[in-house]
Amino acid sequence: SFTQNIIAQTDTVFTVGNTGFNPSILPVNIGDTVVFWNTGGSHNVNFPFYPMLGPPGNPVPPGLIRSVVFNVPSGTYDYQCDPHVMMGMIGQIIVSPPPTITSVIQTDPLCSGDITGDVTVNINQSNPPIDLVVQLFWQNPISGFWVSLGSSYSNFPSFIDSLGFGNLGAGDYRVELIDDATGALIEDDFFTLVDPPVLNVTGLNAIDPSTPISSDGSIDITVSGGTPGTPPYTYTWVAS
């Protein structure tokens, strides 16, 4: 599995009067750009503990203060207006980790050779959430090529955190978590579905009824394999 950058968005923070930022706490994703605007007074934006986010600059009158691109690790980044920090003019940018695949839950086929297997892919969204695609591939055992079997979406306004695929047979599979806006691969994972043992019926021993009108005949067989592979077994009797 590996991770690539997801789509970058732009969020805007407006200053309010002389003593506050609005919003004062802003969640963003890695790679997002935050634009700070001054709506009144003279202000700057300083990240005093994070020099990688650039110099604060001098306080400026109403208009654009600065733009900051958050190509940084996930975490909380405190900022302030230097002339008004003692008046409580502070804020936080919370950089969310990218979406991830948290688990892949698989169910093997019920019987050998059928397509009753399934898989559920659980994902952890970013904050704010982004549009995601989970794509399923099956590996052709002869050619080795990966064949797309379909996609499932976690998109606005219904950001689903559990996506499933059914009607699967035995084989090797790959799931990909993709940024729907850019097509960038965020993460992938692999799993294998396995057929249960083939159901075998052996040792057929038929005993005829004692008279034409008796019902004391019997058939003895030995059964192995199948699902779950241990007794009790169920059967259907067809008379001819």
PDB file of C-alpha atoms in Angstrom:
ATOM      1  CA  SER A   1       0.000   0.000   0.000  1.00  0.00           C
ATOM      2  CA  PHE A   2       1.093   3.571  -0.605  1.00  0.00           C
ATOM      3  CA  THR A   3      -0.271   7.103  -0.394  1.00  0.00           C
ATOM      4  CA  GLN A   4      -0.257  10.026  -2.813  1.00  0.00           C
ATOM      5  CA  ASN A   5      -1.387  13.631  -2.394  1.00  0.00           C
ATOM      6  CA  ILE A   6      -5.117  14.235  -2.548  1.00  0.00           C
ATOM      7  CA  ILE A   7      -6.840  17.200  -4.157  1.00  0.00           C
ATOM      8  CA  ALA A   8      -5.965  20.632  -2.719  1.00  0.00           C
ATOM      9  CA  GLN A   9      -8.755  23.062  -1.883  1.00  0.00           C
ATOM     10  CA  THR A  10      -8.827  26.724  -0.881  1.00  0.00           C
ATOM     11  CA  ASP A  11     -10.359  27.928   2.382  1.00  0.00           C
ATOM     12  CA  THR A  12     -10.694  31.572   3.401  1.00  0.00           C
ATOM     13  CA  VAL A  13     -10.388  33.064   6.893  1.00  0.00           C
ATOM     14  CA  PHE A  14     -11.707  36.577   7.421  1.00  0.00           C
ATOM     15  CA  THR A  15     -10.518  38.762  10.268  1.00  0.00           C
ATOM     16  CA  VAL A  16     -13.239  40.353  12.367  1.00  0.00           C
ATOM     17  CA  GLY A  17     -12.729  43.833  13.807  1.00  0.00           C
ATOM     18  CA  ASN A  18      -9.531  44.146  15.768  1.00  0.00           C
ATOM     19  CA  THR A  19      -9.681  41.155  18.085  1.00  0.00           C
ATOM     20  CA  GLY A  20     -10.564  37.924  16.310  1.00  0.00           C
ATOM     21  CA  PHE A  21     -10.427  35.585  13.314  1.00  0.00           C
ATOM     22  CA  ASN A  22     -13.505  34.019  11.769  1.00  0.00           C
ATOM     23  CA  PRO A  23     -13.505  31.075  11.903  1.00  0.00           C
ATOM     24  CA  SER A  24     -10.933  30.875  14.656  1.00  0.00           C
ATOM     25  CA  ILE A  25     -10.593  27.093  14.204  1.00  0.00           C
ATOM     26  CA  LEU A  26     -10.498  25.773  10.637  1.00  0.00           C
ATOM     27  CA  PRO A  27     -10.122  22.096   9.588  1.00  0.00           C
ATOM     28  CA  VAL A  28      -8.294  21.566   6.277  1.00  0.00           C
ATOM     29  CA  ASN A  29      -6.704  18.726   4.342  1.00  0.00           C
ATOM     30  CA  ILE A  30      -3.026  18.293   3.521  1.00  0.00           C
ATOM     31  CA  GLY A  31      -2.224  20.489   0.523  1.00  0.00           C
ATOM     32  CA  ASP A  32      -5.062  22.970   1.086  1.00  0.00           C
ATOM     33  CA  THR A  33      -4.466  26.719   0.768  1.00  0.00           C
ATOM     34  CA  VAL A  34      -5.834  29.080   3.423  1.00  0.00           C
ATOM     35  CA  VAL A  35      -6.325  32.730   2.403  1.00  0.00           C
ATOM     36  CA  PHE A  36      -6.424  35.320   5.206  1.00  0.00           C
ATOM     37  CA  TRP A  37      -8.364  38.528   4.550  1.00  0.00           C
ATOM     38  CA  ASN A  38      -8.479  41.654   6.694  1.00  0.00           C
ATOM     39  CA  THR A  39     -11.902  43.291   6.975  1.00  0.00           C
ATOM     40  CA  GLY A  40     -10.940  46.055   9.372  1.00  0.00           C
ATOM     41  CA  GLY A  41      -7.933  47.429  11.247  1.00  0.00           C
ATOM     42  CA  SER A  42      -4.281  46.494  10.729  1.00  0.00           C
ATOM     43  CA  HIS A  43      -3.266  42.856  11.132  1.00  0.00           C
ATOM     44  CA  ASN A  44      -0.767  40.157  10.231  1.00  0.00           C
ATOM     45  CA  VAL A  45      -0.877  36.347  10.470  1.00  0.00           C
ATOM     46  CA  ASN A  46       2.016  34.688  12.274  1.00  0.00           C
ATOM     47  CA  PHE A  47       2.636  30.984  12.881  1.00  0.00           C
ATOM     48  CA  PRO A  48       5.359  31.572  15.499  1.00  0.00           C
ATOM     49  CA  PHE A  49       6.158  27.899  16.135  1.00  0.00           C
ATOM     50  CA  TYR A  50       6.072  26.751  12.506  1.00  0.00           C
ATOM     51  CA  PRO A  51       8.674  28.580  10.392  1.00  0.00           C
ATOM     52  CA  MET A  52       7.994  26.220   7.486  1.00  0.00           C
ATOM     53  CA  LEU A  53       4.722  28.124   6.958  1.00  0.00           C
ATOM     54  CA  GLY A  54       6.596  31.292   6.040  1.00  0.00           C
ATOM     55  CA  PRO A  55       7.271  34.691   7.615  1.00  0.00           C
ATOM     56  CA  PRO A  56       4.362  36.629   9.148  1.00  0.00           C
ATOM     57  CA  GLY A  57       5.017  39.913   7.397  1.00  0.00           C
ATOM     58  CA  ASN A  58       4.094  43.352   8.707  1.00  0.00           C
ATOM     59  CA  PRO A  59       0.553  44.276   9.728  1.00  0.00           C
ATOM     60  CA  VAL A  60      -1.487  45.441   6.728  1.00  0.00           C
ATOM     61  CA  PRO A  61      -4.699  47.450   6.263  1.00  0.00           C
ATOM     62  CA  PRO A  62      -7.952  45.886   4.970  1.00  0.00           C
ATOM     63  CA  GLY A  63      -7.406  43.508   2.073  1.00  0.00           C
ATOM     64  CA  LEU A  64      -5.352  40.386   1.512  1.00  0.00           C
ATOM     65  CA  ILE A  65      -2.993  39.543   4.383  1.00  0.00           C
ATOM     66  CA  ARG A  66      -1.375  36.353   3.068  1.00  0.00           C
ATOM     67  CA  SER A  67      -2.009  32.856   1.674  1.00  0.00           C
ATOM     68  CA  VAL A  68      -0.586  29.745   3.318  1.00  0.00           C
ATOM     69  CA  VAL A  69      -0.300  26.326   1.647  1.00  0.00           C
ATOM     70  CA  PHE A  70      -0.470  23.500   4.191  1.00  0.00           C
ATOM     71  CA  ASN A  71       1.886  20.940   2.656  1.00  0.00           C
ATOM     72  CA  VAL A  72       2.708  19.849   6.189  1.00  0.00           C
ATOM     73  CA  PRO A  73       2.118  16.779   8.367  1.00  0.00           C
ATOM     74  CA  SER A  74      -1.322  16.412   9.908  1.00  0.00           C
ATOM     75  CA  GLY A  75      -1.737  18.209  13.223  1.00  0.00           C
ATOM     76  CA  THR A  76      -2.806  21.494  14.832  1.00  0.00           C
ATOM     77  CA  TYR A  77      -1.076  24.739  13.814  1.00  0.00           C
ATOM     78  CA  ASP A  78      -1.586  27.791  16.059  1.00  0.00           C
ATOM     79  CA  TYR A  79      -1.436  31.287  14.594  1.00  0.00           C
ATOM     80  CA  GLN A  80      -1.841  34.845  15.855  1.00  0.00           C
ATOM     81  CA  CYS A  81      -2.010  38.495  14.947  1.00  0.00           C
ATOM     82  CA  ASP A  82       1.152  39.902  16.540  1.00  0.00           C
ATOM     83  CA  PRO A  83      -0.180  43.396  17.393  1.00  0.00           C
ATOM     84  CA  HIS A  84      -3.318  41.959  19.008  1.00  0.00           C
ATOM     85  CA  VAL A  85      -2.267  38.604  20.433  1.00  0.00           C
ATOM     86  CA  MET A  86      -2.607  39.929  23.995  1.00  0.00           C
ATOM     87  CA  MET A  87      -6.226  40.758  23.149  1.00  0.00           C
ATOM     88  CA  GLY A  88      -6.853  37.113  22.235  1.00  0.00           C
ATOM     89  CA  MET A  89      -6.513  37.402  18.452  1.00  0.00           C
ATOM     90  CA  ILE A  90      -5.406  33.818  17.885  1.00  0.00           C
ATOM     91  CA  GLY A  91      -6.567  30.857  15.827  1.00  0.00           C
ATOM     92  CA  GLN A  92      -5.875  27.278  14.821  1.00  0.00           C
ATOM     93  CA  ILE A  93      -5.592  25.426  11.532  1.00  0.00           C
ATOM     94  CA  ILE A  94      -6.220  21.706  12.030  1.00  0.00           C
ATOM     95  CA  VAL A  95      -4.650  19.690   9.210  1.00  0.00           C
ATOM     96  CA  SER A  96      -6.426  16.376   8.800  1.00  0.00           C
ATOM     97  CA  PRO A  97      -4.629  13.188   7.778  1.00  0.00           C
ATOM     98  CA  PRO A  98      -5.629  11.870   4.337  1.00  0.00           C
ATOM     99  CA  PRO A  99      -8.371   9.252   3.984  1.00  0.00           C
ATOM    100  CA  THR A 100      -7.312   5.677   4.656  1.00  0.00           C
ATOM    101  CA  ILE A 101      -8.571   2.132   4.307  1.00  0.00           C
ATOM    102  CA  THR A 102      -9.120   1.009   7.895  1.00  0.00           C
ATOM    103  CA  SER A 103     -10.113  -2.610   7.192  1.00  0.00           C
ATOM    104  CA  VAL A 104     -11.054  -5.050   4.444  1.00  0.00           C
ATOM    105  CA  ILE A 105     -13.565  -7.646   5.653  1.00  0.00           C
ATOM    106  CA  GLN A 106     -14.001 -10.598   3.322  1.00  0.00           C
ATOM    107  CA  THR A 107     -16.345 -13.594   3.179  1.00  0.00           C
ATOM    108  CA  ASP A 108     -15.331 -16.683   1.199  1.00  0.00           C
ATOM    109  CA  PRO A 109     -17.784 -18.358  -1.223  1.00  0.00           C
ATOM    110  CA  LEU A 110     -20.243 -20.765   0.418  1.00  0.00           C
ATOM    111  CA  CYS A 111     -19.646 -23.590  -2.052  1.00  0.00           C
ATOM    112  CA  SER A 112     -16.769 -24.520  -4.298  1.00  0.00           C
ATOM    113  CA  GLY A 113     -17.035 -22.810  -7.673  1.00  0.00           C
ATOM    114  CA  ASP A 114     -19.878 -20.442  -6.858  1.00  0.00           C
ATOM    115  CA  ILE A 115     -19.908 -16.609  -6.593  1.00  0.00           C
ATOM    116  CA  THR A 116     -21.337 -16.047  -3.124  1.00  0.00           C
ATOM    117  CA  GLY A 117     -18.244 -14.334  -1.713  1.00  0.00           C
ATOM    118  CA  ASP A 118     -18.206 -10.665  -0.779  1.00  0.00           C
ATOM    119  CA  VAL A 119     -15.988  -7.926   0.648  1.00  0.00           C
ATOM    120  CA  THR A 120     -16.605  -4.781   2.696  1.00  0.00           C
ATOM    121  CA  VAL A 121     -14.063  -1.945   2.565  1.00  0.00           C
ATOM    122  CA  ASN A 122     -14.150   0.387   5.584  1.00  0.00           C
ATOM    123  CA  ILE A 123     -12.605   3.828   5.136  1.00  0.00           C
ATOM    124  CA  ASN A 124     -11.708   6.718   7.406  1.00  0.00           C
ATOM    125  CA  GLN A 125     -12.569  10.040   5.767  1.00  0.00           C
ATOM    126  CA  SER A 126     -10.534  13.212   5.986  1.00  0.00           C
ATOM    127  CA  ASN A 127     -11.900  16.324   7.712  1.00  0.00           C
ATOM    128  CA  PRO A 128     -13.354  18.051   5.782  1.00  0.00           C
ATOM    129  CA  PRO A 129     -14.397  14.982   3.762  1.00  0.00           C
ATOM    130  CA  ILE A 130     -13.623  14.631   0.072  1.00  0.00           C
ATOM    131  CA  ASP A 131     -15.257  12.628  -2.720  1.00  0.00           C
ATOM    132  CA  LEU A 132     -13.779   9.106  -2.813  1.00  0.00           C
ATOM    133  CA  VAL A 133     -14.008   6.033  -5.032  1.00  0.00           C
ATOM    134  CA  VAL A 134     -13.274   2.458  -3.992  1.00  0.00           C
ATOM    135  CA  GLN A 135     -12.471   0.351  -7.048  1.00  0.00           C
ATOM    136  CA  LEU A 136     -12.301  -3.459  -7.046  1.00  0.00           C
ATOM    137  CA  PHE A 137      -9.992  -5.521  -9.278  1.00  0.00           C
ATOM    138  CA  TRP A 138      -9.695  -9.290  -9.818  1.00  0.00           C
ATOM    139  CA  GLN A 139      -6.439 -10.866 -10.988  1.00  0.00           C
ATOM    140  CA  ASN A 140      -6.792 -13.193 -13.951  1.00  0.00           C
ATOM    141  CA  PRO A 141      -4.889 -16.332 -12.838  1.00  0.00           C
ATOM    142  CA  ILE A 142      -3.826 -17.140 -16.410  1.00  0.00           C
ATOM    143  CA  SER A 143      -2.657 -13.761 -17.734  1.00  0.00           C
ATOM    144  CA  GLY A 144      -1.864 -12.153 -14.380  1.00  0.00           C
ATOM    145  CA  PHE A 145      -3.666  -8.984 -15.509  1.00  0.00           C
ATOM    146  CA  TRP A 146      -5.889  -7.053 -13.107  1.00  0.00           C
ATOM    147  CA  VAL A 147      -9.496  -6.771 -14.313  1.00  0.00           C
ATOM    148  CA  SER A 148     -11.771  -4.014 -12.999  1.00  0.00           C
ATOM    149  CA  LEU A 149     -14.990  -5.379 -11.457  1.00  0.00           C
ATOM    150  CA  GLY A 150     -16.623  -2.081 -10.573  1.00  0.00           C
ATOM    151  CA  SER A 151     -16.562   0.943  -8.299  1.00  0.00           C
ATOM    152  CA  SER A 152     -18.381   2.200  -5.231  1.00  0.00           C
ATOM    153  CA  TYR A 153     -18.571   5.871  -4.233  1.00  0.00           C
ATOM    154  CA  SER A 154     -18.414   7.926  -1.040  1.00  0.00           C
ATOM    155  CA  ASN A 155     -19.428  11.342  -2.353  1.00  0.00           C
ATOM    156  CA  PHE A 156     -21.166  14.531  -1.245  1.00  0.00           C
ATOM    157  CA  PRO A 157     -23.712  14.714   0.280  1.00  0.00           C
ATOM    158  CA  SER A 158     -23.575  11.080   1.499  1.00  0.00           C
ATOM    159  CA  PHE A 159     -20.038  10.342   2.614  1.00  0.00           C
ATOM    160  CA  ILE A 160     -20.268   6.589   3.246  1.00  0.00           C
ATOM    161  CA  ASP A 161     -17.533   4.980   5.357  1.00  0.00           C
ATOM    162  CA  SER A 162     -18.355   1.347   4.493  1.00  0.00           C
ATOM    163  CA  LEU A 163     -18.493   0.202   0.859  1.00  0.00           C
ATOM    164  CA  GLY A 164     -19.238  -3.357  -0.287  1.00  0.00           C
ATOM    165  CA  PHE A 165     -18.993  -5.661  -3.295  1.00  0.00           C
ATOM    166  CA  GLY A 166     -20.783  -8.997  -3.731  1.00  0.00           C
ATOM    167  CA  ASN A 167     -21.111 -11.953  -6.114  1.00  0.00           C
ATOM    168  CA  LEU A 168     -17.421 -12.798  -5.903  1.00  0.00           C
ATOM    169  CA  GLY A 169     -15.754 -16.134  -6.584  1.00  0.00           C
ATOM    170  CA  ALA A 170     -12.455 -17.503  -5.334  1.00  0.00           C
ATOM    171  CA  GLY A 171      -9.369 -15.594  -6.410  1.00  0.00           C
ATOM    172  CA  ASP A 172      -6.970 -12.735  -5.744  1.00  0.00           C
ATOM    173  CA  TYR A 173      -8.381  -9.210  -5.480  1.00  0.00           C
ATOM    174  CA  ARG A 174      -7.162  -5.631  -5.070  1.00  0.00           C
ATOM    175  CA  VAL A 175      -9.095  -2.617  -3.772  1.00  0.00           C
ATOM    176  CA  GLU A 176      -8.026   0.945  -4.511  1.00  0.00           C
ATOM    177  CA  LEU A 177      -9.027   4.088  -2.595  1.00  0.00           C
ATOM    178  CA  ILE A 178      -9.057   6.939  -5.121  1.00  0.00           C
ATOM    179  CA  ASP A 179      -9.590  10.709  -4.952  1.00  0.00           C
ATOM    180  CA  ASP A 180     -12.660  11.085  -7.177  1.00  0.00           C
ATOM    181  CA  ALA A 181     -11.802  14.659  -8.208  1.00  0.00           C
ATOM    182  CA  THR A 182      -8.268  13.975  -9.429  1.00  0.00           C
ATOM    183  CA  GLY A 183      -8.145  10.216  -9.985  1.00  0.00           C
ATOM    184  CA  ALA A 184      -5.103  10.038  -7.702  1.00  0.00           C
ATOM    185  CA  LEU A 185      -4.529   6.755  -5.889  1.00  0.00           C
ATOM    186  CA  ILE A 186      -4.561   7.300  -2.123  1.00  0.00           C
ATOM    187  CA  GLU A 187      -4.148   3.719  -0.896  1.00  0.00           C
ATOM    188  CA  ASP A 188      -4.595   0.127  -2.049  1.00  0.00           C
ATOM    189  CA  ASP A 189      -4.987  -3.246  -0.353  1.00  0.00           C
ATOM    190  CA  PHE A 190      -5.055  -6.906  -1.384  1.00  0.00           C
ATOM    191  CA  PHE A 191      -7.075  -9.940  -0.303  1.00  0.00           C
ATOM    192  CA  THR A 192      -7.794 -13.506  -1.420  1.00  0.00           C
ATOM    193  CA  LEU A 193     -11.084 -15.425  -1.423  1.00  0.00           C
ATOM    194  CA  VAL A 194     -10.798 -19.201  -1.054  1.00  0.00           C
ATOM    195  CA  ASP A 195     -13.209 -21.926  -2.134  1.00  0.00           C
ATOM    196  CA  PRO A 196     -14.277 -24.417   0.563  1.00  0.00           C
ATOM    197  CA  PRO A 197     -13.475 -28.101  -0.035  1.00  0.00           C
ATOM    198  CA  VAL A 198     -15.533 -29.763  -2.750  1.00  0.00           C
ATOM    199  CA  LEU A 199     -18.489 -31.731  -1.379  1.00  0.00           C
ATOM    200  CA  ASN A 200     -17.814 -35.476  -1.867  1.00  0.00           C
ATOM    201  CA  VAL A 201     -20.350 -38.287  -1.489  1.00  0.00           C
ATOM    202  CA  THR A 202     -18.862 -41.799  -1.357  1.00  0.00           C
ATOM    203  CA  GLY A 203     -19.607 -45.267  -0.013  1.00  0.00           C
ATOM    204  CA  LEU A 204     -23.130 -45.591  -1.365  1.00  0.00           C
ATOM    205  CA  ASN A 205     -24.743 -48.703   0.204  1.00  0.00           C
ATOM    206  CA  ALA A 206     -28.418 -49.350  -0.666  1.00  0.00           C
ATOM    207  CA  ILE A 207     -30.538 -51.944   1.179  1.00  0.00           C
ATOM    208  CA  ASP A 208     -33.824 -52.910  -0.458  1.00  0.00           C
ATOM    209  CA  PRO A 209     -37.095 -53.042   1.504  1.00  0.00           C
ATOM    210  CA  SER A 210     -37.911 -56.465   2.927  1.00  0.00           C
ATOM    211  CA  THR A 211     -41.235 -56.643   1.010  1.00  0.00           C
ATOM    212  CA  PRO A 212     -42.782 -54.635  -1.838  1.00  0.00           C
ATOM    213  CA  ILE A 213     -44.954 -52.721   0.611  1.00  0.00           C
ATOM    214  CA  SER A 214     -42.374 -52.280   3.377  1.00  0.00           C
ATOM    215  CA  SER A 215     -40.596 -49.034   4.190  1.00  0.00           C
ATOM    216  CA  ASP A 216     -37.572 -50.550   5.898  1.00  0.00           C
ATOM    217  CA  GLY A 217     -35.101 -49.947   3.058  1.00  0.00           C
ATOM    218  CA  SER A 218     -32.110 -47.657   3.598  1.00  0.00           C
ATOM    219  CA  ILE A 219     -29.246 -45.866   1.893  1.00  0.00           C
ATOM    220  CA  ASP A 220     -25.929 -45.237   3.633  1.00  0.00           C
ATOM    221  CA  ILE A 221     -23.451 -42.686   2.258  1.00  0.00           C
ATOM    222  CA  THR A 222     -20.244 -41.023   3.411  1.00  0.00           C
ATOM    223  CA  VAL A 223     -20.073 -37.226   3.031  1.00  0.00           C
ATOM    224  CA  SER A 224     -17.020 -34.949   3.292  1.00  0.00           C
ATOM    225  CA  GLY A 225     -16.046 -31.411   2.309  1.00  0.00           C
ATOM    226  CA  GLY A 226     -18.532 -28.706   1.485  1.00  0.00           C
ATOM    227  CA  THR A 227     -19.482 -25.884   3.845  1.00  0.00           C
ATOM    228  CA  PRO A 228     -18.887 -25.787   6.744  1.00  0.00           C
ATOM    229  CA  GLY A 229     -17.068 -29.093   6.182  1.00  0.00           C
ATOM    230  CA  THR A 230     -18.348 -30.830   9.306  1.00  0.00           C
ATOM    231  CA  PRO A 231     -21.686 -32.468  10.218  1.00  0.00           C
ATOM    232  CA  PRO A 232     -24.574 -31.978  10.416  1.00  0.00           C
ATOM    233  CA  TYR A 233     -25.303 -31.969   6.685  1.00  0.00           C
ATOM    234  CA  THR A 234     -28.688 -31.259   5.146  1.00  0.00           C
ATOM    235  CA  TYR A 235     -30.074 -33.133   2.160  1.00  0.00           C
ATOM    236  CA  THR A 236     -32.958 -33.187  -0.266  1.00  0.00           C
ATOM    237  CA  TRP A 237     -34.554 -36.577  -1.052  1.00  0.00           C
ATOM    238  CA  VAL A 238     -35.821 -37.062  -4.606  1.00  0.00           C
ATOM    239  CA  ALA A 239     -37.707 -40.299  -5.285  1.00  0.00           C
ATOM    240  CA  SER A 240     -38.148 -41.705  -8.760  1.00  0.00           C
TER     241      SER A 240
END
